[in-house]
């Protein structure tokens, strides 16, 4: 088996998606965490785009959080059982990146009035619309106890848990009006390997 090392800051952030995939697959890896006051340091020279997270696989380096998560999902059979299912999981994860892009615009707005207006629009219009799309996709895939794609866990389901981690800090209660998504998050978090990881992972603000 390859040797894996995941390098990121000491937070969940953009690396937690990959950590959840490792946990669900039961595959060991080195969870290397860099404190913010130690960045940028000499490790930055190893990063293809000068940023984290980075995944090292037997010394080879892969950057970009979604590329890392997709690679791991394919390696661990969590990407979908055929090309169509893989395309569907890609589609759903792309929607997660849309949510992240909208959130990022809030984080980097310095003007207090503009930030408040953007936050209000995100919470009342943008986020409910995007989550509504995901709720509909989940409903189309079957019972209330189902998954986003097919009949088993994929990286799309794990990605929802990762997005929930971020939204629970920035926008508490985001899933209150989306019972299918909330139920899926609960089921994935309660799977034994994922539950074990969540129980032991470092307690960080985000």
GROMACS .gro file of C-alpha atoms in nm, residues 103-182:
model
   80
  103UNK     CA    1  -1.863   3.171   0.148
  104UNK     CA    2  -1.517   3.288   0.048
  105UNK     CA    3  -1.658   3.618  -0.077
  106UNK     CA    4  -1.794   3.679   0.273
  107UNK     CA    5  -1.470   3.592   0.452
  108UNK     CA    6  -1.259   3.833   0.247
  109UNK     CA    7  -1.493   4.132   0.250
  110UNK     CA    8  -1.339   4.401   0.473
  111UNK     CA    9  -1.614   4.662   0.458
  112UNK     CA   10  -1.849   4.592   0.754
  113UNK     CA   11  -2.165   4.715   0.580
  114UNK     CA   12  -2.096   4.522   0.262
  115UNK     CA   13  -2.007   4.214   0.466
  116UNK     CA   14  -2.334   4.233   0.656
  117UNK     CA   15  -2.533   4.270   0.334
  118UNK     CA   16  -2.350   3.984   0.166
  119UNK     CA   17  -2.398   3.763   0.471
  120UNK     CA   18  -2.769   3.838   0.484
  121UNK     CA   19  -2.812   3.752   0.116
  122UNK     CA   20  -2.606   3.435   0.151
  123UNK     CA   21  -2.806   3.312   0.452
  124UNK     CA   22  -3.152   3.396   0.320
  125UNK     CA   23  -3.119   3.353  -0.058
  126UNK     CA   24  -2.801   3.195  -0.193
  127UNK     CA   25  -2.745   2.912   0.053
  128UNK     CA   26  -3.110   2.797   0.071
  129UNK     CA   27  -3.120   2.789  -0.309
  130UNK     CA   28  -2.801   2.580  -0.339
  131UNK     CA   29  -2.899   2.344  -0.059
  132UNK     CA   30  -3.241   2.308  -0.217
  133UNK     CA   31  -3.081   2.170  -0.532
  134UNK     CA   32  -2.891   1.913  -0.326
  135UNK     CA   33  -3.202   1.817  -0.128
  136UNK     CA   34  -3.385   1.750  -0.455
  137UNK     CA   35  -3.103   1.532  -0.587
  138UNK     CA   36  -3.099   1.328  -0.268
  139UNK     CA   37  -3.477   1.284  -0.284
  140UNK     CA   38  -3.457   1.164  -0.644
  141UNK     CA   39  -3.213   0.889  -0.545
  142UNK     CA   40  -3.462   0.697  -0.334
  143UNK     CA   41  -3.562   0.656   0.026
  144UNK     CA   42  -3.506   0.886   0.319
  145UNK     CA   43  -3.225   0.653   0.427
  146UNK     CA   44  -3.033   0.675   0.098
  147UNK     CA   45  -2.720   0.838  -0.036
  148UNK     CA   46  -2.655   1.098  -0.303
  149UNK     CA   47  -2.553   0.845  -0.568
  150UNK     CA   48  -2.628   0.474  -0.597
  151UNK     CA   49  -2.693   0.266  -0.289
  152UNK     CA   50  -2.374   0.313  -0.092
  153UNK     CA   51  -2.146   0.578   0.058
  154UNK     CA   52  -1.944   0.793  -0.183
  155UNK     CA   53  -1.717   1.093  -0.151
  156UNK     CA   54  -2.018   1.312  -0.231
  157UNK     CA   55  -2.179   1.211   0.099
  158UNK     CA   56  -1.854   1.271   0.286
  159UNK     CA   57  -1.820   1.609   0.116
  160UNK     CA   58  -2.158   1.710   0.256
  161UNK     CA   59  -2.030   1.635   0.607
  162UNK     CA   60  -1.725   1.850   0.538
  163UNK     CA   61  -1.941   2.138   0.411
  164UNK     CA   62  -2.160   2.105   0.718
  165UNK     CA   63  -1.852   2.141   0.939
  166UNK     CA   64  -1.782   2.478   0.777
  167UNK     CA   65  -2.143   2.598   0.769
  168UNK     CA   66  -2.205   2.502   1.131
  169UNK     CA   67  -1.949   2.767   1.227
  170UNK     CA   68  -2.031   3.036   0.969
  171UNK     CA   69  -2.408   2.981   0.934
  172UNK     CA   70  -2.555   2.774   1.220
  173UNK     CA   71  -2.887   2.608   1.143
  174UNK     CA   72  -2.826   2.599   0.767
  175UNK     CA   73  -2.983   2.254   0.728
  176UNK     CA   74  -3.289   2.309   0.949
  177UNK     CA   75  -3.519   2.329   0.645
  178UNK     CA   76  -3.355   2.043   0.458
  179UNK     CA   77  -3.443   1.723   0.647
  180UNK     CA   78  -3.303   1.481   0.389
  181UNK     CA   79  -2.963   1.650   0.389
  182UNK     CA   80  -2.964   1.673   0.768
   0.00000   0.00000   0.00000
